[in-house]
Amino acid sequence: GELQENERFRSVERELQVFESSPADPSGPATANDLRAASGREDFRAYALLHNPELKAAFHRWRARLEAIPQARALPNPMLSYSLYVQHVETRVGPQRHRVGLSQAFPWFGTLAARADVATEGARSAHAAFEAKKLALFAEVDHWLFEYAYLGKAVAVTRENLELLRYLESVVRARYTTGAAQHTSVIQLQIEVARLEERLRSLADYRRPLSARLSAVLHRQESSPLPWPVSIE
């Protein structure tokens, strides 16, 4: 059990080190301190994994529980004692002035193994707590990331529709000047353009608070809005 827990810990530790030491490549995934439009869901998860203080605390608690296993299996510390007699004690070999003693306690058979088993179960419990916090964090990151990505898509689609309607408005207005279209058609298109412009402004107003909420989950310190993610399925 101890070997399995140590192997799990080293695996997670290597994963964290890979995230933390990834080179900054503009064409590749985001690093721990860099989130871009090309960043995918795993990049946002990695960022949260490295910056969340509660998850870091759970990780170090797991490490501490693992380090307690060898201590639980070890013998108690030997005791060294020293005595100085105020009044000398007479013995057959002469007066006794000092006394030095060394003692070592040996627990009953199986006690040390039982302590190691208890410590191992404590490490497993700490590992389970770490994984639970990680999964909860990932779920929260995914929730707000999907909301933010959906808003970005909505803004992009609304902007494309607005550009299309403006083009159609110019076409209908040109036809109206030649008498090939009615004035009501121009008015209807202008109303629709105004409606889409208002919708675009309304969607854009959601960006900053939604970005702030996602940044809070990521424990991102920058106040600027996150870039719109483009590679989120």
CSV table of C-alpha atoms in Angstrom, one decimal, residues 21-224:
chain,number,residue,atom,x,y,z
A,21,SER,CA,7.7,23.9,-16.9
A,22,SER,CA,5.9,23.9,-20.3
A,23,PRO,CA,7.7,26.2,-22.7
A,24,ALA,CA,5.8,29.2,-24.0
A,25,ASP,CA,5.0,28.3,-27.6
A,26,PRO,CA,2.5,30.7,-29.3
A,27,SER,CA,1.4,27.8,-31.6
A,28,GLY,CA,1.0,25.3,-28.7
A,29,PRO,CA,-1.1,24.9,-25.6
A,30,ALA,CA,-1.0,27.6,-22.9
A,31,THR,CA,1.4,27.4,-20.1
A,32,ALA,CA,0.7,27.8,-16.4
A,33,ASN,CA,0.8,31.6,-16.6
A,34,ASP,CA,-0.5,32.1,-20.1
A,35,LEU,CA,-4.1,31.7,-21.3
A,36,ARG,CA,-4.8,32.6,-24.9
A,37,ALA,CA,-7.6,32.2,-27.4
A,38,ALA,CA,-6.0,29.0,-28.6
A,39,SER,CA,-6.2,27.6,-25.1
A,40,GLY,CA,-8.3,24.5,-24.7
A,41,ARG,CA,-10.2,23.1,-21.7
A,42,GLU,CA,-7.1,21.2,-20.5
A,43,ASP,CA,-5.1,24.4,-20.5
A,44,PHE,CA,-7.7,26.1,-18.3
A,45,ARG,CA,-7.8,23.1,-16.0
A,46,ALA,CA,-4.0,23.0,-15.8
A,47,TYR,CA,-4.0,26.8,-14.9
A,48,ALA,CA,-6.5,26.2,-12.1
A,49,LEU,CA,-4.5,23.1,-10.9
A,50,LEU,CA,-1.4,25.2,-10.4
A,51,HIS,CA,-2.9,28.3,-8.9
A,52,ASN,CA,-5.7,27.1,-6.6
A,53,PRO,CA,-4.5,27.5,-3.0
A,54,GLU,CA,-7.0,24.9,-1.5
A,55,LEU,CA,-5.8,22.3,-4.0
A,56,LYS,CA,-2.2,23.1,-3.1
A,57,ALA,CA,-2.9,22.7,0.5
A,58,ALA,CA,-4.6,19.3,-0.1
A,59,PHE,CA,-1.6,18.2,-2.1
A,60,HIS,CA,0.8,19.1,0.7
A,61,ARG,CA,-1.4,17.4,3.3
A,62,TRP,CA,-1.2,14.3,1.1
A,63,ARG,CA,2.6,14.6,1.0
A,64,ALA,CA,2.8,15.0,4.8
A,65,ARG,CA,0.7,11.9,5.3
A,66,LEU,CA,3.0,9.9,3.0
A,67,GLU,CA,6.1,11.1,4.9
A,68,ALA,CA,4.5,10.0,8.2
A,69,ILE,CA,4.5,6.3,7.0
A,70,PRO,CA,8.2,5.7,7.5
A,71,GLN,CA,8.1,7.5,10.8
A,72,ALA,CA,5.3,5.2,12.0
A,73,ARG,CA,7.2,2.1,11.0
A,74,ALA,CA,10.5,3.3,12.8
A,75,LEU,CA,11.5,2.4,16.3
A,76,PRO,CA,11.0,5.0,19.0
A,77,ASN,CA,14.0,7.3,19.5
A,78,PRO,CA,16.6,6.0,21.9
A,79,MET,CA,16.8,7.8,25.3
A,80,LEU,CA,20.0,9.1,26.6
A,81,SER,CA,20.0,10.1,30.3
A,82,TYR,CA,22.6,11.7,32.6
A,83,SER,CA,22.6,12.1,36.3
A,84,LEU,CA,24.8,14.2,38.6
A,85,TYR,CA,24.8,13.2,42.3
A,86,VAL,CA,24.8,16.1,44.7
A,87,GLN,CA,25.9,13.7,47.4
A,88,HIS,CA,28.3,11.0,46.3
A,89,VAL,CA,27.0,7.5,46.6
A,90,GLU,CA,29.5,5.1,48.0
A,91,THR,CA,29.9,1.8,46.1
A,92,ARG,CA,32.4,-1.0,46.5
A,93,VAL,CA,34.5,0.5,43.6
A,94,GLY,CA,34.4,4.0,45.1
A,95,PRO,CA,32.1,7.0,45.2
A,96,GLN,CA,29.6,7.4,42.4
A,97,ARG,CA,29.5,11.0,41.1
A,98,HIS,CA,27.9,10.7,37.6
A,99,ARG,CA,25.6,8.2,35.8
A,100,VAL,CA,24.9,7.9,32.1
A,101,GLY,CA,22.2,5.6,30.7
A,102,LEU,CA,21.0,4.6,27.2
A,103,SER,CA,17.6,2.9,26.7
A,104,GLN,CA,15.7,1.8,23.6
A,105,ALA,CA,12.0,0.8,23.6
A,106,PHE,CA,10.9,-2.1,21.4
A,107,PRO,CA,7.1,-2.2,20.8
A,108,TRP,CA,5.3,-5.5,20.9
A,109,PHE,CA,5.3,-7.7,17.8
A,110,GLY,CA,3.2,-6.3,15.0
A,111,THR,CA,2.8,-2.8,16.6
A,112,LEU,CA,5.1,-1.0,14.1
A,113,ALA,CA,3.4,-2.7,11.1
A,114,ALA,CA,0.0,-1.8,12.4
A,115,ARG,CA,1.1,1.8,12.9
A,116,ALA,CA,2.4,1.8,9.3
A,117,ASP,CA,-0.9,0.5,8.0
A,118,VAL,CA,-2.8,3.2,9.9
A,119,ALA,CA,-0.5,5.9,8.4
A,120,THR,CA,-0.9,4.3,4.9
A,121,GLU,CA,-4.7,4.5,5.3
A,122,GLY,CA,-4.3,8.2,6.3
A,123,ALA,CA,-2.3,8.8,3.1
A,124,ARG,CA,-5.0,7.1,1.1
A,125,SER,CA,-7.6,9.3,2.7
A,126,ALA,CA,-5.5,12.4,2.0
A,127,HIS,CA,-5.2,11.3,-1.6
A,128,ALA,CA,-8.9,10.8,-1.9
A,129,ALA,CA,-9.5,14.3,-0.5
A,130,PHE,CA,-7.1,15.8,-3.0
A,131,GLU,CA,-8.8,14.0,-5.9
A,132,ALA,CA,-12.2,15.1,-4.7
A,133,LYS,CA,-11.1,18.8,-4.6
A,134,LYS,CA,-9.5,18.5,-8.0
A,135,LEU,CA,-12.6,17.0,-9.6
A,136,ALA,CA,-14.8,19.7,-7.9
A,137,LEU,CA,-12.4,22.4,-9.2
A,138,PHE,CA,-12.4,21.0,-12.7
A,139,ALA,CA,-16.2,20.8,-12.7
A,140,GLU,CA,-16.4,24.5,-11.7
A,141,VAL,CA,-13.8,25.5,-14.3
A,142,ASP,CA,-15.7,23.6,-17.0
A,143,HIS,CA,-19.0,25.2,-16.0
A,144,TRP,CA,-17.8,28.8,-16.2
A,145,LEU,CA,-15.6,28.1,-19.2
A,146,PHE,CA,-18.5,26.7,-21.2
A,147,GLU,CA,-20.6,29.8,-20.2
A,148,TYR,CA,-17.8,32.1,-21.3
A,149,ALA,CA,-17.2,30.2,-24.6
A,150,TYR,CA,-20.9,30.2,-25.3
A,151,LEU,CA,-21.1,33.9,-24.8
A,152,GLY,CA,-18.1,34.4,-27.2
A,153,LYS,CA,-19.9,32.3,-29.8
A,154,ALA,CA,-23.1,34.3,-29.3
A,155,VAL,CA,-21.2,37.5,-29.8
A,156,ALA,CA,-19.5,36.2,-32.9
A,157,VAL,CA,-22.7,35.0,-34.5
A,158,THR,CA,-24.6,38.2,-33.7
A,159,ARG,CA,-21.8,40.3,-35.2
A,160,GLU,CA,-21.8,38.2,-38.4
A,161,ASN,CA,-25.6,38.5,-38.6
A,162,LEU,CA,-25.3,42.3,-38.1
A,163,GLU,CA,-22.8,42.6,-40.9
A,164,LEU,CA,-25.0,40.6,-43.2
A,165,LEU,CA,-28.1,42.7,-42.3
A,166,ARG,CA,-26.1,45.9,-42.9
A,167,TYR,CA,-25.1,44.6,-46.3
A,168,LEU,CA,-28.7,43.7,-47.1
A,169,GLU,CA,-29.8,47.1,-46.0
A,170,SER,CA,-27.4,48.8,-48.3
A,171,VAL,CA,-28.6,46.6,-51.2
A,172,VAL,CA,-32.3,47.3,-50.5
A,173,ARG,CA,-31.6,51.0,-50.0
A,174,ALA,CA,-29.9,51.1,-53.4
A,175,ARG,CA,-32.9,49.3,-55.0
A,176,TYR,CA,-35.3,51.8,-53.3
A,177,THR,CA,-33.5,54.7,-54.9
A,178,THR,CA,-34.1,53.1,-58.3
A,179,GLY,CA,-37.8,52.3,-57.4
A,180,ALA,CA,-37.2,48.5,-57.3
A,181,ALA,CA,-38.0,48.2,-53.6
A,182,GLN,CA,-40.5,49.7,-51.2
A,183,HIS,CA,-39.6,52.1,-48.3
A,184,THR,CA,-41.1,49.7,-45.8
A,185,SER,CA,-38.5,47.1,-46.7
A,186,VAL,CA,-35.7,49.6,-45.8
A,187,ILE,CA,-37.4,50.5,-42.6
A,188,GLN,CA,-37.8,46.8,-41.6
A,189,LEU,CA,-34.2,46.1,-42.2
A,190,GLN,CA,-33.1,49.2,-40.3
A,191,ILE,CA,-35.2,48.1,-37.3
A,192,GLU,CA,-33.7,44.7,-37.4
A,193,VAL,CA,-30.2,46.2,-37.6
A,194,ALA,CA,-30.9,48.4,-34.6
A,195,ARG,CA,-32.3,45.3,-32.7
A,196,LEU,CA,-29.1,43.3,-33.4
A,197,GLU,CA,-26.9,46.2,-32.4
A,198,GLU,CA,-28.7,46.4,-29.1
A,199,ARG,CA,-28.4,42.6,-28.6
A,200,LEU,CA,-24.6,42.8,-29.4
A,201,ARG,CA,-24.1,45.6,-26.8
A,202,SER,CA,-26.1,43.5,-24.3
A,203,LEU,CA,-24.0,40.4,-24.9
A,204,ALA,CA,-20.8,42.5,-24.7
A,205,ASP,CA,-21.8,43.8,-21.3
A,206,TYR,CA,-21.8,40.3,-20.0
A,207,ARG,CA,-18.2,39.7,-20.9
A,208,ARG,CA,-16.4,41.4,-18.1
A,209,PRO,CA,-18.5,40.0,-15.2
A,210,LEU,CA,-18.4,36.5,-16.7
A,211,SER,CA,-14.6,36.8,-17.3
A,212,ALA,CA,-14.2,37.9,-13.7
A,213,ARG,CA,-16.1,34.9,-12.4
A,214,LEU,CA,-14.0,32.5,-14.5
A,215,SER,CA,-10.8,34.3,-13.4
A,216,ALA,CA,-11.8,34.0,-9.8
A,217,VAL,CA,-12.2,30.2,-10.2
A,218,LEU,CA,-8.8,30.1,-11.9
A,219,HIS,CA,-7.3,32.3,-9.2
A,220,ARG,CA,-6.1,34.6,-12.1
A,221,GLN,CA,-4.8,37.9,-10.8
A,222,GLU,CA,-5.0,39.9,-14.0
A,223,SER,CA,-8.0,42.3,-14.2
A,224,SER,CA,-8.2,42.3,-18.0
